[in-house]
CSV table of C-alpha atoms and ligand atoms in Angstrom, one decimal:
chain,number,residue,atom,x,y,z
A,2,UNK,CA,-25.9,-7.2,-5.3
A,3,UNK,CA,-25.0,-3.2,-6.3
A,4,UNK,CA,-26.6,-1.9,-9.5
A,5,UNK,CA,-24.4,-0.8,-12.1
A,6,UNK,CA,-25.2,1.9,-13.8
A,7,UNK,CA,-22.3,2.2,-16.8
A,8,UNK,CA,-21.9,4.7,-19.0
A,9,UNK,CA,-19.1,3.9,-21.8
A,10,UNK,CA,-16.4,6.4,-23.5
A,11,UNK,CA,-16.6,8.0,-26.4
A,12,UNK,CA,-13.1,8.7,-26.8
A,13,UNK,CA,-11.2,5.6,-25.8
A,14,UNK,CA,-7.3,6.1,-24.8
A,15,UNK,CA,-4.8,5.0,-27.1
A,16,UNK,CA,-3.1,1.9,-25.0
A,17,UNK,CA,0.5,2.7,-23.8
A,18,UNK,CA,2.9,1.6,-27.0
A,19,UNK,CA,5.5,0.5,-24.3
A,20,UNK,CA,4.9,-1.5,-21.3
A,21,UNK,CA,8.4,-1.3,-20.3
A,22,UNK,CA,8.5,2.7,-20.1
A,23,UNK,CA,5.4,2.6,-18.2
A,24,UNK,CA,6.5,3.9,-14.7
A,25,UNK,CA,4.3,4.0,-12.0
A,26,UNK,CA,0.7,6.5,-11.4
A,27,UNK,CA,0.9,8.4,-14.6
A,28,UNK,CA,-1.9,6.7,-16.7
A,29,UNK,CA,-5.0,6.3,-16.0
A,30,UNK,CA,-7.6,3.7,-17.9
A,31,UNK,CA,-10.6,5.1,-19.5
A,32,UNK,CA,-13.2,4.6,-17.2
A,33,UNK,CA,-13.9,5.2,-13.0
A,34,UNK,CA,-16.2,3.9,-10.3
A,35,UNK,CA,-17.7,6.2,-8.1
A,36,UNK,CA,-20.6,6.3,-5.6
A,37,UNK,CA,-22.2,8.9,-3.6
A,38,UNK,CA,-22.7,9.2,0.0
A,39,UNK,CA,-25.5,11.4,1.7
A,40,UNK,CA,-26.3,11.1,5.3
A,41,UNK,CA,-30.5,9.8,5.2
A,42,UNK,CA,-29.6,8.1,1.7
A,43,UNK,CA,-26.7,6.1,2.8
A,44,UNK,CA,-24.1,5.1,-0.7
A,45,UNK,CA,-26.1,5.2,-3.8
A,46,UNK,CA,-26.0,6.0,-7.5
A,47,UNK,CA,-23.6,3.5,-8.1
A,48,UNK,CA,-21.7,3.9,-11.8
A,49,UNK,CA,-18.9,3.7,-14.2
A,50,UNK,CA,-18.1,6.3,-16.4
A,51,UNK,CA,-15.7,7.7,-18.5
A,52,UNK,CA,-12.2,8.9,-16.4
A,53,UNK,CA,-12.4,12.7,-16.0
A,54,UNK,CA,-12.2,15.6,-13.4
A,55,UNK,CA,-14.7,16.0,-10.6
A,56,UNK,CA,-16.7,18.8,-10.2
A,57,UNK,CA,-16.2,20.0,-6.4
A,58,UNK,CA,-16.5,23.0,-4.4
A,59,UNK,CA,-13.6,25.0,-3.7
A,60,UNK,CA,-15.0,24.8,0.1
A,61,UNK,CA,-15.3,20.9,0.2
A,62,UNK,CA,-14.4,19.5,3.5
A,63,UNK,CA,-11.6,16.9,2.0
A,64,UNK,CA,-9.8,19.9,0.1
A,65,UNK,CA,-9.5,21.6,3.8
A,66,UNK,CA,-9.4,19.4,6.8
A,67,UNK,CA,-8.0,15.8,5.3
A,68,UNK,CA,-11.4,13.8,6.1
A,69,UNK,CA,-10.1,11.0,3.2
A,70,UNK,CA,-9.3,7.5,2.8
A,71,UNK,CA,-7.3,5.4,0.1
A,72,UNK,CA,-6.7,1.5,-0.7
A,73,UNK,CA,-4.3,0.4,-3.1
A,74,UNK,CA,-4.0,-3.1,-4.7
A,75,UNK,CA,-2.8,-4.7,-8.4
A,76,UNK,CA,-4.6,-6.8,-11.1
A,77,UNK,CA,-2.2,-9.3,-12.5
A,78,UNK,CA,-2.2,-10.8,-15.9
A,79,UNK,CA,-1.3,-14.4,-15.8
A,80,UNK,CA,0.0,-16.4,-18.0
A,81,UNK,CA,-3.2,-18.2,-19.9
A,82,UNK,CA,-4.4,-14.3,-20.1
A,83,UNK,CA,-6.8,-14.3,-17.6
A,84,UNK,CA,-7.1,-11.3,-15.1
A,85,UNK,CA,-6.9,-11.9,-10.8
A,86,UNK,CA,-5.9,-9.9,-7.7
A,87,UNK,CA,-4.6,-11.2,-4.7
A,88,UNK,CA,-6.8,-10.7,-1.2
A,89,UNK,CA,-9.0,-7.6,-2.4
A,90,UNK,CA,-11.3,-8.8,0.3
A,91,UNK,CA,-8.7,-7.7,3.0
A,92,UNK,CA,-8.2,-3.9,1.2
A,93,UNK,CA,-12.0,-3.5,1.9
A,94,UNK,CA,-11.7,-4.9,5.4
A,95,UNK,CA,-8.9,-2.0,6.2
A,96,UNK,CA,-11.2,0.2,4.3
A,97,UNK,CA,-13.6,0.0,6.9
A,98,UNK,CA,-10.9,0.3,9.5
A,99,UNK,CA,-9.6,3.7,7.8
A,100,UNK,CA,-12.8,5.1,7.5
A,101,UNK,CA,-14.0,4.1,11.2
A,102,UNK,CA,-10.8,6.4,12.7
A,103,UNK,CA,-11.7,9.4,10.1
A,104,UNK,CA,-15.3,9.2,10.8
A,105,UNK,CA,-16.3,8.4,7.3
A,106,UNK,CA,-19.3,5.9,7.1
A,107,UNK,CA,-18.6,2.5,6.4
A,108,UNK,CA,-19.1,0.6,3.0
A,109,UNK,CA,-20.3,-2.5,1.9
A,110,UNK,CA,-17.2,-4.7,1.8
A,111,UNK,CA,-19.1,-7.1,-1.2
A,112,UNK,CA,-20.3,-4.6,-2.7
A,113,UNK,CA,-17.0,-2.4,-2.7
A,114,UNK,CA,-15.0,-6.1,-4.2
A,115,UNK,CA,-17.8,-6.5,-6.6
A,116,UNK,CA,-17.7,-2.8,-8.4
A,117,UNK,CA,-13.7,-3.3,-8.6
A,118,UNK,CA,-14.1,-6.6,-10.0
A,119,UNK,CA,-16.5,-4.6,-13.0
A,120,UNK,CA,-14.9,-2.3,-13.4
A,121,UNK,CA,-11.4,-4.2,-13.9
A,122,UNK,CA,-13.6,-6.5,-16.2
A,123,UNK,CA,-14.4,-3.4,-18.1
A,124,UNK,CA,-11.0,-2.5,-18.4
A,125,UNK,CA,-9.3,-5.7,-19.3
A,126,UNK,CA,-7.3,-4.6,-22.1
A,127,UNK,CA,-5.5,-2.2,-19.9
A,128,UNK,CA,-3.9,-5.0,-17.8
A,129,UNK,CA,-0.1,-5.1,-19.2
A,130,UNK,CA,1.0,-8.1,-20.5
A,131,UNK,CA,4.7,-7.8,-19.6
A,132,UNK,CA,6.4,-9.3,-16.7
A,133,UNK,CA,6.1,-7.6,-13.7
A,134,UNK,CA,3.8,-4.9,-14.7
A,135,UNK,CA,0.1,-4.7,-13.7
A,136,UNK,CA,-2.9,-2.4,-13.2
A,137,UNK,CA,-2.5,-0.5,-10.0
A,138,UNK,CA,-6.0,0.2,-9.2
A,139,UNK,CA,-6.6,3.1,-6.2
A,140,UNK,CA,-9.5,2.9,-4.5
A,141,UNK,CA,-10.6,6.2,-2.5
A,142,UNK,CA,-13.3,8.0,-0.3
A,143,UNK,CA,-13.4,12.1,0.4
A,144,UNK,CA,-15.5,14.2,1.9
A,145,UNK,CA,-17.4,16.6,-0.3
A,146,UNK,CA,-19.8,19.2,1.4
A,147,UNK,CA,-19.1,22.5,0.6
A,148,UNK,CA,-18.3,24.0,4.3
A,149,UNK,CA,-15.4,24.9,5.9
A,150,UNK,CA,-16.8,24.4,9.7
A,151,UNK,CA,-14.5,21.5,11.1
A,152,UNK,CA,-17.1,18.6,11.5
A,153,UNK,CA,-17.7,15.3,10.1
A,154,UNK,CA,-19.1,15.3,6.8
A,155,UNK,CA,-22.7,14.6,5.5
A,156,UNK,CA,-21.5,13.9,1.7
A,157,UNK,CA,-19.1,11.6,0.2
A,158,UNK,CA,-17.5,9.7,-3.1
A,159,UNK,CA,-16.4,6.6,-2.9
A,160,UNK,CA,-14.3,6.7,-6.3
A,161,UNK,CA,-12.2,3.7,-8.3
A,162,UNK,CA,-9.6,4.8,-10.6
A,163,UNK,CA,-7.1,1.8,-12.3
A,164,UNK,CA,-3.1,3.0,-13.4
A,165,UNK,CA,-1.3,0.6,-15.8
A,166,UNK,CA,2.0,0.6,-14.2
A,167,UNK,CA,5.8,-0.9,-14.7
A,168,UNK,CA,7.1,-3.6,-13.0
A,169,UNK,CA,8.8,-2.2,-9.8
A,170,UNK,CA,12.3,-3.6,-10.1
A,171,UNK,CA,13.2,-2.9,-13.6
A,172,UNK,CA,17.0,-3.8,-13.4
A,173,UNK,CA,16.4,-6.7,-11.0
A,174,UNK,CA,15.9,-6.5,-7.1
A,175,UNK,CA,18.1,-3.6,-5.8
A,176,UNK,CA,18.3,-3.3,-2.3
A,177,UNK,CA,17.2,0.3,-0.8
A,178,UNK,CA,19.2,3.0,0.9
A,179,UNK,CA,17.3,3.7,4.3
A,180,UNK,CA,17.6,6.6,6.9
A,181,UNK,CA,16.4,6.1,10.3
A,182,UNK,CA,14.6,9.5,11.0
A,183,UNK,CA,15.4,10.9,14.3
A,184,UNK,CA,14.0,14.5,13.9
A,185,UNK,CA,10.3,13.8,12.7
A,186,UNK,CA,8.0,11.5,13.7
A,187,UNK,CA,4.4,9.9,11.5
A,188,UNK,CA,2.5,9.0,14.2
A,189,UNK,CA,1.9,8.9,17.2
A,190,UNK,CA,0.0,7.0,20.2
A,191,UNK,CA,-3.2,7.5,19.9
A,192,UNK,CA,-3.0,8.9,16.2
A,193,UNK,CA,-3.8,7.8,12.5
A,194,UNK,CA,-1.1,5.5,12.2
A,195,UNK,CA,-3.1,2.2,11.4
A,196,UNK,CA,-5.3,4.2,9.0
A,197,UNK,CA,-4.6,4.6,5.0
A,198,UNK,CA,-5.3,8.1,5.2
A,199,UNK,CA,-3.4,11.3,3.1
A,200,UNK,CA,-2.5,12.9,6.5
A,201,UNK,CA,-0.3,9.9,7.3
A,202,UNK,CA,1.7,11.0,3.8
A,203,UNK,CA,1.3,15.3,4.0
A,204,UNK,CA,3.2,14.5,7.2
A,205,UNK,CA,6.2,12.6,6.2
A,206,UNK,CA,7.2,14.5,3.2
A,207,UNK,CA,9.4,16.5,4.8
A,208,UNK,CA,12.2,13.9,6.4
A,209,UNK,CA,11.4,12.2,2.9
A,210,UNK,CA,13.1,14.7,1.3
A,211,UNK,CA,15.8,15.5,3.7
A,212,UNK,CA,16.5,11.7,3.3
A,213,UNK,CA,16.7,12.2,-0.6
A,214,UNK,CA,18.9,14.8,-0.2
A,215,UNK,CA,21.3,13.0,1.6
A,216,UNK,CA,20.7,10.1,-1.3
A,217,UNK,CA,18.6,7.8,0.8
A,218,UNK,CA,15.4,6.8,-1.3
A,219,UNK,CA,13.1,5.8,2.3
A,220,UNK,CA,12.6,6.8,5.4
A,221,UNK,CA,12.5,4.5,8.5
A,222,UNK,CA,10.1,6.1,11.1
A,223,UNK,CA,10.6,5.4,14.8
A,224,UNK,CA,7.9,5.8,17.3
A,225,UNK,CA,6.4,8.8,17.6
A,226,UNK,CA,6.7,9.2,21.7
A,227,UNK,CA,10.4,8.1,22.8
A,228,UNK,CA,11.6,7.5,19.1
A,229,UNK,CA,13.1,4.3,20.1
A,230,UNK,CA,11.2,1.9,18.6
A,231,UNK,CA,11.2,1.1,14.7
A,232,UNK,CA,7.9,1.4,13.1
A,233,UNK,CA,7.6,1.3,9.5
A,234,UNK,CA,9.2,3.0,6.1
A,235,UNK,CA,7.2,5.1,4.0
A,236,UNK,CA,4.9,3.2,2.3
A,237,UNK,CA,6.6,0.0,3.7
A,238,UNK,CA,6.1,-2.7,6.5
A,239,UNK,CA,9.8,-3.5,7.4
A,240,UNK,CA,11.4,-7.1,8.6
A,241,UNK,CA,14.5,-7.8,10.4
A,242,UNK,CA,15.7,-11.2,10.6
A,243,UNK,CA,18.0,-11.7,13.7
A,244,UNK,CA,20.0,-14.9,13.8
A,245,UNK,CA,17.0,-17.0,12.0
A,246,UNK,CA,14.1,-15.4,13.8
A,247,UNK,CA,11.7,-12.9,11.5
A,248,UNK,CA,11.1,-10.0,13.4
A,249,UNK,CA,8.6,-7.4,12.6
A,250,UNK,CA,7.3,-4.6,15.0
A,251,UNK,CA,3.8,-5.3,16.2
A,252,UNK,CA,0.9,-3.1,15.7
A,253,UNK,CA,0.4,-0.9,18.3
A,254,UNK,CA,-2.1,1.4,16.4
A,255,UNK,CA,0.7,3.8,14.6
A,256,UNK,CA,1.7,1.0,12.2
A,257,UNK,CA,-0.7,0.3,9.2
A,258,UNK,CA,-1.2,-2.9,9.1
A,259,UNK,CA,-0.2,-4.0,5.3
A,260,UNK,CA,-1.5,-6.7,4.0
A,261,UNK,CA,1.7,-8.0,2.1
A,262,UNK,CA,3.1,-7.3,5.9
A,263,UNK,CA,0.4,-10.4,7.0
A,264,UNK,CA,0.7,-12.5,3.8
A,265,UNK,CA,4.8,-12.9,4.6
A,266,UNK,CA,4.4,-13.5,8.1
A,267,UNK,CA,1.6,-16.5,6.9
A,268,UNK,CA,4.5,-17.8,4.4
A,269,UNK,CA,7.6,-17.7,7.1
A,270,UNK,CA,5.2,-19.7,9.7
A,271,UNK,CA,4.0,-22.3,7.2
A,272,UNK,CA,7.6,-22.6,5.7
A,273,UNK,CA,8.8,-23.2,9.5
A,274,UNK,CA,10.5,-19.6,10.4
A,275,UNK,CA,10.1,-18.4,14.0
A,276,UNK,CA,8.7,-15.1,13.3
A,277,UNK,CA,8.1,-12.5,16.3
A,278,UNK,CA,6.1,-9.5,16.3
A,279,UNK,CA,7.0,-7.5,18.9
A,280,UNK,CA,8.6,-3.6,19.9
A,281,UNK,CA,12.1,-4.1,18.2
A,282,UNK,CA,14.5,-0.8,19.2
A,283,UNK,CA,16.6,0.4,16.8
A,284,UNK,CA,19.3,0.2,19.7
A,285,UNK,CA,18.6,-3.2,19.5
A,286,UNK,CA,19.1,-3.3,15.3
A,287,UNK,CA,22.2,-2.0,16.1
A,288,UNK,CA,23.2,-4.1,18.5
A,289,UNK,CA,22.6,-7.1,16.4
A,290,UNK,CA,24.5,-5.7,13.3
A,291,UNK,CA,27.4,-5.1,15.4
A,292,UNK,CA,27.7,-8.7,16.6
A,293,UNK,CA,26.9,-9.8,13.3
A,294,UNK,CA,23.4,-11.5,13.9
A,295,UNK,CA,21.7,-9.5,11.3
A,296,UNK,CA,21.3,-11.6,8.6
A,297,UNK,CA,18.1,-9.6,6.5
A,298,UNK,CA,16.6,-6.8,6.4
A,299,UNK,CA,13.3,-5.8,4.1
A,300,UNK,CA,10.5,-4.0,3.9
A,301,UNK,CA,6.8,-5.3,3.0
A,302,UNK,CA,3.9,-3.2,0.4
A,303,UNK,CA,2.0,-4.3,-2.7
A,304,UNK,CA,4.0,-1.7,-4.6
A,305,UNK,CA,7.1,-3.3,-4.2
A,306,UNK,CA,6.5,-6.6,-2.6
A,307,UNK,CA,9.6,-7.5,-1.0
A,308,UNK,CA,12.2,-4.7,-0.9
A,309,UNK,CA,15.5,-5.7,0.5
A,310,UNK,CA,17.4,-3.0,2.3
A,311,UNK,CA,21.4,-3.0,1.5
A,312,UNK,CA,21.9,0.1,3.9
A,313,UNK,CA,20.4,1.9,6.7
A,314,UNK,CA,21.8,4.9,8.3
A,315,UNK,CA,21.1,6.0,12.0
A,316,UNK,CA,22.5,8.8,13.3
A,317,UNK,CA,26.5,8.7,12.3
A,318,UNK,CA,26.1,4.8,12.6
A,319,UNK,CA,25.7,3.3,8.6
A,320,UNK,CA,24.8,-0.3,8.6
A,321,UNK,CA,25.6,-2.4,5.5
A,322,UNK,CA,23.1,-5.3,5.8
A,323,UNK,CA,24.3,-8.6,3.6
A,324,UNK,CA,26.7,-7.4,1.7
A,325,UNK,CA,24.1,-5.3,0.1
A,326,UNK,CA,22.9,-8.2,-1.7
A,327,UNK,CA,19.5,-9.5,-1.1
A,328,UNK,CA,18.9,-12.4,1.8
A,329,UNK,CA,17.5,-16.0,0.9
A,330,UNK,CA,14.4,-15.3,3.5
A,331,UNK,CA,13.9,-11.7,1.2
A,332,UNK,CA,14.2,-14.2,-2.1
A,333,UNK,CA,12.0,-16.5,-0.7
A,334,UNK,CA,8.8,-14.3,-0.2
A,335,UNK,CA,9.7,-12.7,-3.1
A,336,UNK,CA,9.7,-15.4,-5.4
A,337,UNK,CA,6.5,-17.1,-3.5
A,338,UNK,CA,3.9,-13.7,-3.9
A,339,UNK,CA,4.8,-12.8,-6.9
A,340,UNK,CA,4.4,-16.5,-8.0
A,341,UNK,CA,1.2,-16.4,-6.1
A,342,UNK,CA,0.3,-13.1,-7.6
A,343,UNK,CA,1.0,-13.8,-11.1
A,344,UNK,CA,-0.1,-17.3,-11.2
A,345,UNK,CA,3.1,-18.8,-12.0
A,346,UNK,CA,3.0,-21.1,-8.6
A,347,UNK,CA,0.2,-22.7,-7.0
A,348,UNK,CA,-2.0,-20.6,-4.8
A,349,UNK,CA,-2.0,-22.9,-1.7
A,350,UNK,CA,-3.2,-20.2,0.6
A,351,UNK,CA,-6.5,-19.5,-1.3
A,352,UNK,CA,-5.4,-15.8,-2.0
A,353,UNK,CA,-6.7,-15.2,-5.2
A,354,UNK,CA,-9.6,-14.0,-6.6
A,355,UNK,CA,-10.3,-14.0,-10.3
A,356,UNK,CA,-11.8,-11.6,-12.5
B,417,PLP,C1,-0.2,0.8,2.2
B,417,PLP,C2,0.9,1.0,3.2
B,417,PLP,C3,1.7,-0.1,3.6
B,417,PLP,C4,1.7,-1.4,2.9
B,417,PLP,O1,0.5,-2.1,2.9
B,417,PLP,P1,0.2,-3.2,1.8
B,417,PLP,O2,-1.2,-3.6,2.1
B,417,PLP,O3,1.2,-4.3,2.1
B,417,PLP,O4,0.4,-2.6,0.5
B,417,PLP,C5,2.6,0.1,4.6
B,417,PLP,N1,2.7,1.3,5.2
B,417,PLP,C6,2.0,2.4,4.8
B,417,PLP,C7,2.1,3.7,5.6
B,417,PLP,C8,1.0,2.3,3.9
B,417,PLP,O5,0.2,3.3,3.5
């Protein structure tokens, strides 16, 4: 069991007025978790205290060479009031994953699910009450020594900060505009691909915003060696389903492995769907739009939860999947997490852990 050490506001935040205007990663609640890592010491000085800058050194090792990690999960308000998340254990798992590849030393899964599960408890009020919004709560680790030698840190914070945010569709489920990149790649064989780390983003801003420009809103990465293969979309595991099979590319070590990603494949196999994962080409996407065998197409994150895509653009080639309307497979795992997540339907997978 972690000792607490808490240390309360004296200036308490007024709470947003309006939860519909809310967005998303803007506000921040008034209190954090953080920990320190020293090497000898191991994590220690556990706390909460009140939100606020850090104090670093302009030469600390995250600000220069990347060594960093993130999570990112949601506390839901149900409908009796009470407070849960869905699968926080399995954000700390992948934690541990991240921080293996980026040499950061592990953390104590229970302890990490226990200080988020304070801290959250703390922060109740902030939990929105309207449908579809929750608490966005961001989980992260960076290096902090004050060195710019390329090594492996000795010092670390593990810090929790929580984000009231909007519910993601605000006009209803729209499907997305996708571009297939074919100039840049995210990762490669070998790379950081499976990890949650800010290189895996620094590096995909840029066909982001060509995509924008063109008015796409995501980018569909191909892999990063023959860039044949369909990986995943920015922040996005992506599904196709091709004449009633669910298709999603497997994870060869330059996918991250998303947890909404695992928690659909679960719900297609219990509900009876053949579901593959396996290399799918984007010749072979094509191939199946042409002959009119694909049916669906959506991508998979905790931000979204099941986007459907209406179009996806490769090359000269644009694909209009479903009329642009969204698929009964894309309904269905919507309408089954978010029940899940917000309590509205039964939990019969055992996801959810209450505050
Ligand atoms: C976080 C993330 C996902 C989605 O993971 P979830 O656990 O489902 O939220 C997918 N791709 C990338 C690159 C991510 O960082």
């Amino acid at each position: 069991m972690l000792s607490i050490d808490i240390t309360l506001t004296d200036k308490p935040k007024e709470k947003p007025a309006d939860e519909t205007k809310l967005g998303f990663g803007h506000i921040f609640t008034d209190h954090m978790f953080i920990m320190n890592y020293d090497t000898g010491l191991g994590w220690h000085d556990a706390r909460i205290v009140p939100f606020g800058d850090l104090s670093l050194s302009p030469a600390a090792m995250c600000l220069h060479y990347g060594q960093e990690i993130f999570e990112g999960l949601k506390a839901y308000r149900t409908k009796d009031g009470s407070v849960q998340l869905f699968r926080p254990d399995e954000n700390f798992k992948r934690m541990n994953v991240s921080n293996e590849r980026m040499v950061i030393p592990p953390v104590n899964e229970e302890d990490c699910l226990q200080a988020l599960k304070e801290l959250v408890k703390l922060e109740e009020d902030w939990v929105p009450h309207t449908e579809g919004a929750s608490l966005y709560i961001r989980p992260f680790i960076i290096s902090t020594d004050p060195y710019v030698g390329v090594r492996p840190a000795d010092h670390y914070l593990f810090i929790i900060i929580l984000s009231p945010s909007g519910a993601y569709y605000s006009t209803g489920l729209n499907p997305v505009k996708i571009y297939v990149e074919k100039k840049y790649v995210r990762a490669v064989r070998g790379g950081t691909g499976f990890a949650k780390t800010a290189a895996n983003y620094a590096i995909s801003l840029k066909g982001q915003q060509e995509a924008h420009e063109q008015d796409y809103e995501q980018v569909l990465w191909l892999d990063g060696v023959e860039q044949k293969y369909v990986e995943e979309v920015g922040s996005m595991n992506i599904f196709f389903v091709i004449d009633g099979e669910v298709v999603t590319p497997q994870l060869t070590g330059s996918v991250l492995p998303g947890i909404t990603r695992k928690s659909a494949i679960e719900i297609c196999k219990k509900r009876g769907y053949k579901v593959s994962e396996r290399r799918i080409s984007i010749e072979e996407v094509a191939k199946a739009y042409d002959e009119g065998h694909l049916d669906e197409v959506f991508g998979t994150g905790t931000a979204a939860v099941i986007s459907p895509v209406g179009h996806l653009k490769w090359g000269d080639k644009i694909m209009t999947i479903n009329d642009n309307k969204i698929g009964p497979i894309s309904q269905m795992l919507y309408d089954t997490l978010t029940g899940i997540q917000w309590g509205t339907i039964e939990d019969e997978f055992g996801w959810i852990v209450k505050i």
